[in-house]
Short mmCIF file of C-alpha atoms in Angstrom, two decimals:
data_model
loop_
_atom_site.label_atom_id
_atom_site.label_comp_id
_atom_site.label_asym_id
_atom_site.label_seq_id
_atom_site.Cartn_x
_atom_site.Cartn_y
_atom_site.Cartn_z
CA PRO A 1124 -20.02 71.70 -1.36
CA THR A 1125 -20.14 74.29 -4.14
CA LYS A 1126 -22.23 72.11 -6.48
CA PRO A 1127 -25.94 71.24 -6.32
CA LYS A 1128 -27.12 67.76 -5.18
CA ILE A 1129 -28.15 65.44 -7.98
CA LYS A 1130 -31.29 63.39 -7.42
CA LEU A 1131 -31.63 60.08 -9.24
CA ASN A 1132 -34.78 58.06 -9.78
CA VAL A 1133 -32.77 54.89 -10.34
CA LYS A 1134 -30.02 53.46 -8.24
CA VAL A 1135 -26.72 53.45 -10.10
CA LYS A 1136 -23.35 51.83 -9.44
CA PRO A 1137 -21.33 54.18 -7.21
CA LEU A 1138 -17.85 55.34 -8.21
CA GLN A 1139 -15.52 54.63 -5.37
CA TRP A 1140 -13.37 57.79 -5.13
CA THR A 1141 -11.96 60.15 -2.54
CA ARG A 1142 -13.95 63.38 -2.83
CA VAL A 1143 -12.16 66.75 -3.07
CA LEU A 1144 -14.08 69.92 -2.03
CA LEU A 1145 -12.85 73.33 -3.15
CA MET A 1146 -12.72 76.36 -0.91
CA PRO A 1147 -14.76 79.46 -2.00
CA GLU A 1148 -13.08 81.62 -4.68
CA SER A 1149 -13.05 84.59 -2.28
CA ASP A 1150 -10.98 82.68 0.22
CA GLU A 1151 -7.37 83.85 0.07
CA LYS A 1152 -6.20 80.45 1.36
CA ARG A 1153 -7.76 78.61 -1.57
CA PRO A 1154 -5.03 76.36 -3.04
CA ASP A 1155 -4.17 76.34 -6.68
CA LEU A 1156 -5.59 73.01 -7.92
CA VAL A 1157 -6.38 71.55 -11.27
CA TRP A 1158 -10.01 71.41 -10.19
CA ASN A 1159 -10.18 75.22 -10.14
CA THR A 1160 -10.03 75.45 -13.95
CA VAL A 1161 -11.48 72.21 -15.39
CA LYS A 1162 -14.80 72.57 -17.22
CA GLU A 1163 -17.27 69.71 -16.82
CA PRO A 1164 -19.13 68.51 -19.95
CA ASP A 1165 -22.89 68.30 -20.26
CA ILE A 1166 -24.02 64.68 -19.73
CA ASP A 1167 -27.56 63.31 -20.04
CA ILE A 1168 -28.49 61.89 -16.66
CA ASN A 1169 -30.96 59.48 -18.21
CA GLU A 1170 -28.21 58.04 -20.35
CA ILE A 1171 -26.08 57.47 -17.25
CA THR A 1172 -28.88 55.75 -15.37
CA SER A 1173 -29.59 53.47 -18.32
CA LEU A 1174 -25.91 52.55 -18.67
CA PHE A 1175 -24.92 52.21 -15.02
CA GLY A 1176 -28.22 51.61 -13.29
CA VAL A 1177 -28.46 48.65 -10.90
CA LYS A 1178 -31.07 46.23 -12.07
CA LYS A 1179 -33.38 44.72 -9.48
CA LYS A 1180 -33.38 40.95 -9.26
CA GLU A 1181 -36.72 39.51 -10.21
CA ALA A 1182 -38.04 36.56 -8.29
CA ASN A 1183 -37.87 33.38 -10.37
CA THR A 1184 -41.24 31.80 -9.93
CA ASP A 1185 -40.38 28.91 -12.26
CA VAL A 1186 -37.81 27.27 -9.85
CA PRO A 1187 -39.56 25.02 -7.34
CA ARG A 1188 -38.66 25.40 -3.68
CA LYS A 1189 -36.53 22.62 -2.20
CA GLU A 1190 -38.33 20.69 0.46
CA THR A 1191 -36.43 19.31 3.47
CA VAL A 1192 -36.29 15.52 3.25
CA VAL A 1193 -36.43 13.68 6.58
CA LYS A 1194 -34.39 10.48 6.27
CA LYS A 1195 -35.60 7.36 8.03
CA LYS A 1196 -33.53 5.71 10.73
CA PHE A 1197 -33.77 2.95 13.33
CA LEU A 1198 -30.45 3.57 15.13
CA ASP A 1199 -30.18 5.83 18.15
CA ASN A 1200 -27.49 8.52 18.07
CA LYS A 1201 -24.89 6.56 20.05
CA ARG A 1202 -25.34 3.41 18.00
CA ALA A 1203 -25.29 5.39 14.75
CA GLN A 1204 -22.00 6.97 15.80
CA GLU A 1205 -20.48 3.56 16.58
CA VAL A 1206 -21.58 2.17 13.21
CA GLY A 1207 -20.30 5.27 11.40
CA ILE A 1208 -16.85 5.07 12.99
CA SER A 1209 -16.50 1.37 12.21
CA LYS A 1210 -17.91 1.75 8.69
CA ALA A 1211 -15.27 4.38 7.86
CA LYS A 1212 -12.53 1.76 8.42
CA LEU A 1213 -14.25 -1.00 6.46
CA PRO A 1214 -14.25 -1.79 2.73
CA ASN A 1215 -17.45 -1.33 0.77
CA ILE A 1216 -20.31 -3.83 0.77
CA ASP A 1217 -19.27 -5.42 -2.53
CA VAL A 1218 -15.81 -6.26 -1.19
CA ILE A 1219 -17.30 -7.64 2.03
CA SER A 1220 -19.81 -9.76 0.11
CA LYS A 1221 -17.13 -11.28 -2.15
CA ALA A 1222 -14.81 -11.93 0.82
CA LEU A 1223 -17.59 -13.87 2.56
CA LEU A 1224 -17.84 -16.13 -0.47
CA THR A 1225 -14.12 -16.91 -0.66
CA MET A 1226 -12.67 -16.30 2.84
CA ASP A 1227 -10.23 -13.79 1.36
CA ASN A 1228 -7.89 -12.78 4.22
CA LYS A 1229 -6.48 -9.97 2.10
CA ALA A 1230 -9.88 -8.36 1.60
CA LEU A 1231 -10.91 -8.54 5.27
CA THR A 1232 -8.55 -8.41 8.22
CA GLU A 1233 -9.26 -9.87 11.64
CA ASP A 1234 -10.00 -6.37 12.92
CA ASN A 1235 -12.47 -5.87 10.05
CA ILE A 1236 -14.22 -9.12 10.89
CA ASP A 1237 -14.49 -8.28 14.60
CA SER A 1238 -15.82 -4.80 13.72
CA LEU A 1239 -18.48 -6.27 11.43
CA LEU A 1240 -19.59 -8.64 14.19
CA LEU A 1241 -19.69 -5.77 16.66
CA ILE A 1242 -21.90 -3.51 14.53
CA ALA A 1243 -24.10 -6.24 13.02
CA ILE A 1244 -27.78 -5.36 13.02
CA THR A 1245 -29.64 -6.61 16.10
CA LYS A 1246 -32.99 -8.40 16.09
CA GLU A 1247 -34.68 -5.34 17.60
CA GLU A 1248 -33.23 -3.06 14.92
CA LEU A 1249 -34.26 -5.45 12.17
CA ASP A 1250 -37.81 -5.64 13.55
CA MET A 1251 -37.94 -1.84 13.67
CA TYR A 1252 -36.73 -1.62 10.07
CA LYS A 1253 -39.44 -4.05 8.92
CA SER A 1254 -42.14 -2.21 10.84
CA MET A 1255 -41.16 1.13 9.25
CA GLY A 1256 -41.34 -0.27 5.72
CA SER A 1257 -38.47 -0.58 3.30
CA ASP A 1258 -39.52 2.36 1.12
CA GLY A 1259 -38.31 5.91 1.65
CA ILE A 1260 -34.85 7.40 2.08
CA TRP A 1261 -32.69 5.95 4.84
CA GLU A 1262 -29.66 7.30 6.66
CA LYS A 1263 -26.26 6.04 5.42
CA ASN A 1264 -25.52 3.94 8.50
CA GLU A 1265 -28.90 2.25 8.29
CA ILE A 1266 -28.36 1.53 4.58
CA PHE A 1267 -25.00 -0.10 5.37
CA LEU A 1268 -26.50 -2.41 8.01
CA ILE A 1269 -29.44 -3.29 5.76
CA GLU A 1270 -27.15 -4.16 2.84
CA LEU A 1271 -24.86 -6.13 5.16
CA ASN A 1272 -27.84 -8.08 6.47
CA GLU A 1273 -28.80 -9.03 2.90
CA ILE A 1274 -25.55 -11.01 2.47
CA PRO A 1275 -26.53 -14.70 2.96
CA ASN A 1276 -25.41 -16.19 6.31
CA TYR A 1277 -23.10 -13.24 6.94
CA LYS A 1278 -23.27 -13.38 10.74
CA VAL A 1279 -22.55 -17.11 10.95
CA LYS A 1280 -19.72 -16.82 8.43
CA LEU A 1281 -18.17 -13.90 10.28
CA LYS A 1282 -18.26 -15.87 13.56
CA ILE A 1283 -16.67 -18.90 11.87
CA TRP A 1284 -13.99 -16.76 10.26
CA SER A 1285 -13.18 -14.93 13.49
CA LEU A 1286 -12.84 -18.20 15.44
CA ILE A 1287 -10.64 -19.80 12.77
CA LEU A 1288 -8.25 -16.84 12.85
CA LYS A 1289 -8.11 -16.98 16.63
CA TYR A 1290 -7.52 -20.72 16.97
CA GLU A 1291 -4.95 -20.71 14.14
CA PHE A 1292 -3.08 -18.05 16.12
CA LEU A 1293 -3.08 -20.38 19.17
CA ILE A 1294 -1.69 -23.42 17.34
CA PRO A 1295 2.03 -22.42 17.28
CA ILE A 1296 1.77 -21.13 20.87
CA LEU A 1297 0.46 -24.49 22.06
CA GLU A 1298 3.00 -26.41 19.99
CA GLU A 1299 5.79 -24.49 21.68
CA ALA A 1300 4.33 -24.68 25.17
CA LEU A 1301 3.85 -28.45 24.98
CA SER A 1302 7.29 -29.15 23.53
CA TYR A 1303 9.42 -28.18 26.55
CA MET A 1304 7.97 -30.07 29.49
CA ILE A 1305 9.44 -33.56 29.05
CA PRO A 1306 12.93 -32.35 27.97
CA ALA A 1307 12.97 -29.95 30.94
CA CYS A 1308 12.06 -32.72 33.38
CA LYS A 1309 14.73 -34.97 31.88
CA GLU A 1310 17.34 -32.23 32.29
CA LEU A 1311 16.49 -31.95 35.96
CA ARG A 1312 16.36 -35.69 36.64
CA GLU A 1313 19.54 -36.52 34.72
CA ASN A 1314 21.89 -33.63 35.55
CA LYS A 1315 24.55 -35.19 37.79
CA HIS A 1316 25.94 -31.81 38.93
CA PHE A 1317 22.56 -30.80 40.32
CA HIS A 1318 22.31 -34.09 42.19
CA GLU A 1319 25.87 -33.69 43.50
CA PHE A 1320 25.04 -30.18 44.66
CA LEU A 1321 21.96 -31.49 46.49
CA ALA A 1322 24.19 -34.15 48.09
CA GLY A 1323 26.56 -31.44 49.30
CA ILE A 1324 23.68 -29.50 50.86
CA LEU A 1325 22.37 -32.70 52.49
CA THR A 1326 25.76 -33.54 54.03
CA LEU A 1327 26.26 -29.99 55.25
CA GLY A 1328 22.71 -29.79 56.63
CA ASN A 1329 23.04 -33.03 58.61
CA ILE A 1330 26.27 -31.75 60.16
CA MET A 1331 24.69 -28.43 61.03
CA ASN A 1332 21.56 -30.12 62.41
CA GLY A 1333 23.53 -32.72 64.32
CA GLY A 1334 22.00 -33.57 67.69
CA THR A 1335 18.59 -32.10 66.76
CA ALA A 1336 15.32 -33.54 65.53
CA LYS A 1337 16.16 -32.21 62.06
CA GLY A 1338 19.39 -34.20 61.80
CA GLN A 1339 20.01 -37.62 60.25
CA ALA A 1340 17.96 -36.62 57.18
CA ASP A 1341 17.98 -38.79 54.06
CA GLY A 1342 16.89 -35.85 51.95
CA PHE A 1343 15.13 -32.48 52.12
CA SER A 1344 12.40 -30.52 50.38
CA LEU A 1345 13.66 -28.36 47.53
CA ASP A 1346 11.73 -25.51 49.14
CA LEU A 1347 14.96 -24.97 51.07
CA LEU A 1348 16.89 -23.87 47.97
CA PRO A 1349 15.64 -20.26 47.77
CA LYS A 1350 16.37 -19.82 51.49
CA LEU A 1351 20.06 -20.65 51.10
CA THR A 1352 20.95 -17.52 49.14
CA GLY A 1353 21.03 -15.25 52.20
CA ILE A 1354 23.07 -17.48 54.53
CA LYS A 1355 26.68 -16.34 55.02
CA ASP A 1356 29.60 -18.00 56.78
CA SER A 1357 31.84 -16.27 59.32
CA LEU A 1358 33.99 -14.93 56.48
CA GLY A 1359 31.01 -13.35 54.79
CA HIS A 1360 30.85 -15.90 51.98
CA SER A 1361 27.56 -17.43 50.83
CA ILE A 1362 26.80 -20.98 51.83
CA LEU A 1363 26.36 -21.57 48.10
CA THR A 1364 30.03 -20.76 47.63
CA PHE A 1365 30.93 -23.39 50.22
CA VAL A 1366 28.69 -26.08 48.68
CA SER A 1367 30.05 -25.21 45.23
CA SER A 1368 33.56 -25.85 46.56
CA ILE A 1369 32.49 -29.19 48.02
CA THR A 1370 30.81 -30.19 44.75
CA HIS A 1371 33.81 -29.11 42.70
CA LYS A 1372 36.13 -31.05 45.00
CA SER A 1373 34.15 -34.26 44.52
CA ASP A 1374 33.64 -33.60 40.80
CA PRO A 1375 36.17 -31.22 39.19
CA THR A 1376 33.95 -30.94 36.09
CA PHE A 1377 31.43 -28.91 38.10
CA GLU A 1378 31.68 -25.23 37.17
CA GLY A 1379 28.21 -24.02 37.99
CA PHE A 1380 24.87 -24.28 36.22
CA LYS A 1381 25.12 -21.61 33.54
CA ASN A 1382 23.63 -22.81 30.22
CA LYS A 1383 23.12 -26.29 31.70
CA PHE A 1384 19.30 -26.15 31.67
CA PRO A 1385 18.12 -24.61 28.35
CA GLN A 1386 14.86 -26.58 28.32
CA ILE A 1387 14.02 -25.55 31.88
CA GLU A 1388 14.56 -21.93 30.90
CA LYS A 1389 12.00 -22.37 28.11
CA ALA A 1390 9.57 -24.43 30.18
CA ALA A 1391 9.59 -21.79 32.94
CA GLY A 1392 7.78 -19.43 30.55
CA PHE A 1393 4.80 -21.79 30.23
CA SER A 1394 2.72 -22.74 33.22
CA MET A 1395 1.16 -26.19 32.98
CA THR A 1396 -2.19 -24.85 34.21
CA GLU A 1397 -2.14 -21.90 31.78
CA THR A 1398 -1.27 -24.22 28.91
CA LYS A 1399 -4.25 -26.41 29.88
CA LYS A 1400 -6.51 -23.32 29.81
CA LYS A 1401 -5.27 -22.36 26.35
CA LEU A 1402 -5.77 -25.91 25.13
CA ASP A 1403 -9.35 -25.94 26.46
CA GLU A 1404 -9.96 -22.56 24.79
CA PHE A 1405 -8.59 -23.91 21.51
CA SER A 1406 -10.73 -27.06 21.75
CA ASN A 1407 -13.89 -25.06 22.52
CA MET A 1408 -13.32 -22.78 19.51
CA VAL A 1409 -12.88 -25.79 17.23
CA ASP A 1410 -16.12 -27.33 18.57
CA THR A 1411 -17.99 -24.05 18.02
CA VAL A 1412 -16.79 -23.80 14.41
CA ASP A 1413 -17.92 -27.37 13.84
CA LYS A 1414 -21.42 -26.58 15.15
CA LEU A 1415 -21.71 -23.36 13.13
CA LEU A 1416 -20.64 -25.05 9.90
CA ASN A 1417 -23.34 -27.67 10.43
CA LYS A 1418 -25.91 -24.85 10.32
CA LEU A 1419 -24.91 -23.88 6.78
CA ASN A 1420 -26.40 -25.83 3.91
CA THR A 1421 -24.67 -23.88 1.15
CA GLN A 1422 -21.45 -24.83 -0.62
CA ASP A 1423 -18.95 -22.18 -1.68
CA GLU A 1424 -15.23 -21.47 -1.44
CA PHE A 1425 -15.68 -20.08 2.09
CA ILE A 1426 -17.29 -23.30 3.36
CA LYS A 1427 -14.63 -25.40 1.65
CA LYS A 1428 -11.77 -23.47 3.28
CA ALA A 1429 -13.49 -23.50 6.66
CA ASN A 1430 -13.96 -27.29 6.56
CA ASN A 1431 -10.33 -27.84 5.59
CA SER A 1432 -9.20 -25.66 8.49
CA LEU A 1433 -11.56 -27.46 10.86
CA GLU A 1434 -10.27 -30.92 9.94
CA GLY A 1435 -6.68 -29.83 10.56
CA ALA A 1436 -7.67 -28.21 13.86
CA LYS A 1437 -9.44 -31.36 15.07
CA GLN A 1438 -6.27 -33.36 14.49
CA LYS A 1439 -4.31 -30.72 16.40
CA VAL A 1440 -6.73 -30.90 19.33
CA ASN A 1441 -6.32 -34.68 19.60
CA GLY A 1442 -2.54 -34.46 19.34
CA PHE A 1443 -2.32 -31.61 21.84
CA LYS A 1444 -4.49 -33.40 24.39
CA LYS A 1445 -2.39 -36.56 24.20
CA GLN A 1446 0.81 -34.55 24.58
CA GLU A 1447 -0.66 -32.55 27.46
CA GLU A 1448 -1.49 -35.79 29.31
CA LYS A 1449 2.02 -37.14 28.71
CA ASN A 1450 3.53 -33.87 29.94
CA LYS A 1451 1.38 -33.84 33.07
CA ASP A 1452 2.22 -37.44 33.94
CA PHE A 1453 5.94 -36.92 33.33
CA TYR A 1454 5.98 -33.71 35.37
CA HIS A 1455 4.14 -35.36 38.26
CA GLU A 1456 6.62 -38.24 38.20
CA THR A 1457 9.45 -35.70 38.28
CA ILE A 1458 7.99 -33.64 41.10
CA LYS A 1459 7.43 -36.83 43.11
CA PHE A 1460 11.00 -37.88 42.31
CA PHE A 1461 12.15 -34.81 44.24
CA GLY A 1462 9.85 -35.58 47.19
CA TYR A 1463 6.78 -33.42 46.49
CA LYS A 1464 3.23 -34.59 47.09
CA GLU A 1465 -0.11 -33.72 45.50
CA LYS A 1466 -0.92 -31.16 48.19
CA ASP A 1467 2.29 -29.18 47.60
CA LYS A 1468 2.13 -25.89 45.69
CA TYR A 1469 4.49 -26.98 42.94
CA TYR A 1470 2.56 -30.16 42.13
CA ASP A 1471 0.51 -28.54 39.36
CA GLU A 1472 2.39 -25.24 39.03
CA SER A 1473 5.25 -26.24 36.76
CA GLY A 1474 6.03 -22.64 35.84
CA LEU A 1475 6.62 -21.68 39.48
CA PHE A 1476 8.71 -24.77 40.10
CA PHE A 1477 11.01 -24.21 37.14
CA LYS A 1478 11.33 -20.48 37.89
CA MET A 1479 12.30 -21.27 41.48
CA LEU A 1480 15.02 -23.62 40.23
CA LEU A 1481 16.29 -21.13 37.65
CA ASN A 1482 16.59 -18.43 40.30
CA PHE A 1483 18.51 -20.88 42.47
CA PHE A 1484 20.86 -21.85 39.64
CA ASN A 1485 21.50 -18.17 38.90
CA GLU A 1486 22.33 -17.51 42.55
CA VAL A 1487 24.74 -20.45 42.61
CA ASP A 1488 26.49 -19.08 39.52
CA LYS A 1489 26.76 -15.65 41.14
CA GLN A 1490 28.35 -17.16 44.24
CA LEU A 1491 30.77 -19.52 42.52
CA PRO A 1492 34.12 -19.43 44.36
CA LYS A 1493 37.19 -18.07 42.66
CA PHE A 1494 39.42 -19.92 45.13
CA ASP A 1495 39.11 -23.23 46.94
CA VAL A 1496 38.35 -23.26 50.67
CA LYS A 1497 41.99 -23.73 51.76
CA ARG A 1498 43.13 -20.66 49.82
CA VAL A 1499 40.25 -18.60 51.23
CA LEU A 1500 41.43 -19.54 54.74
CA ASP A 1501 45.01 -18.58 53.93
CA ILE A 1502 43.92 -15.17 52.64
CA GLN A 1503 41.77 -14.62 55.70
CA ASN A 1504 44.73 -15.47 57.97
CA ARG A 1505 46.88 -12.85 56.30
CA MET A 1506 44.15 -10.22 56.56
CA VAL A 1507 43.42 -10.60 60.30
CA GLY A 1508 46.89 -11.70 61.36
CA LYS A 1509 45.72 -14.82 63.09
CA LYS A 1510 44.83 -18.37 62.20
CA VAL A 1511 41.22 -19.16 61.34
CA ASP A 1512 40.55 -22.87 61.47
CA GLN A 1513 37.99 -24.65 59.35
CA SER A 1514 35.97 -25.81 62.35
CA ALA A 1515 35.28 -22.17 63.28
CA LEU A 1516 34.21 -21.52 59.72
CA MET A 1517 31.82 -24.46 59.86
CA ARG A 1518 30.36 -23.43 63.22
CA GLY A 1519 29.45 -19.98 61.92
CA LEU A 1520 27.93 -21.48 58.82
CA MET A 1521 25.97 -24.06 60.81
CA SER A 1522 24.59 -21.41 63.14
CA GLN A 1523 23.13 -19.33 60.32
CA LEU A 1524 21.72 -22.30 58.45
CA LYS A 1525 20.04 -23.59 61.60
CA GLN A 1526 18.36 -20.23 62.11
CA LYS A 1527 17.21 -20.15 58.50
CA ILE A 1528 15.87 -23.70 58.45
CA GLN A 1529 14.34 -23.77 61.93
CA GLY A 1530 12.93 -20.25 61.61
#
């Protein structure tokens, strides 16, 4: 640099520039720049430092130092996290409090109610809160549980509300499940085509079992029906096709079982034992609500609505139990009508029994003949170039059925 260094006693704001340094005047390579001829003015350095000096920040002794406040808590970290997550999805305490006075299903959903029951303050946590004293600053999750606990009878009301929602959900399910049994049994007992089909199987089976200990049967267990689907005659046709032809010959109105058993189709979706379990569950919930309501001595809109629901539910329980007994008796009469005994697997498993029959009916419909037996024989004769008599057809069919039944 060609200029002397300037020393300042005060720090000033720097000017952010790109410095240019001139080459000595004696240097022949010195470029011709504006800076070669400009004359700098005289400036008072003190004036510059006063105008552009950087002032030191003085410590403000008047502002008090903030002290770290330790908030009180009685929840461990895991529990606090659970409460915090649930609390974020819940309405505020005022909404919850009002809903528990009126049973407002719009203010609190079933999920809200279950969440509130899940995070409700425990006896241990409440004891800890009392031992720590109510004064001081508490964590947000603790405040929420404390305020929730101050709502009168909130735990009992939440339990009542949750049970009412659950048993009201079960009512239409039970109504439907109990409505199909008797009509389904009547369909089975009164359908003449089914009985004619069974008669055809019985006749065929006695011929095929002729001369054996299994012959001369007056009837047979319906357990045989699923086994028939895989038996083929010597022409490769299902035995169900043959029996369908026999049934159609004796009753020309027979055209299979499609859409003939609508009630059985519905009843197959409801097991008698599962329906009994749901009914017991429903009854137990109603009894629990009754006991919980007896613990409450207050009267408000919530209690009024709960009692109204309870009275209706009690009537439903009585009606359902009577219908369930009627259904059971009628089903047992039906199952006995078809030769089953108490020890048999279908005796109390109505769902399995009806599903077995539906599968059988579907298989029959799949194997319905397009031609009568005589025409099938004529077609077979043309295909192989020789006569196939009906007795040969029957022998092949009998052989396979014997193997299936005796095996």
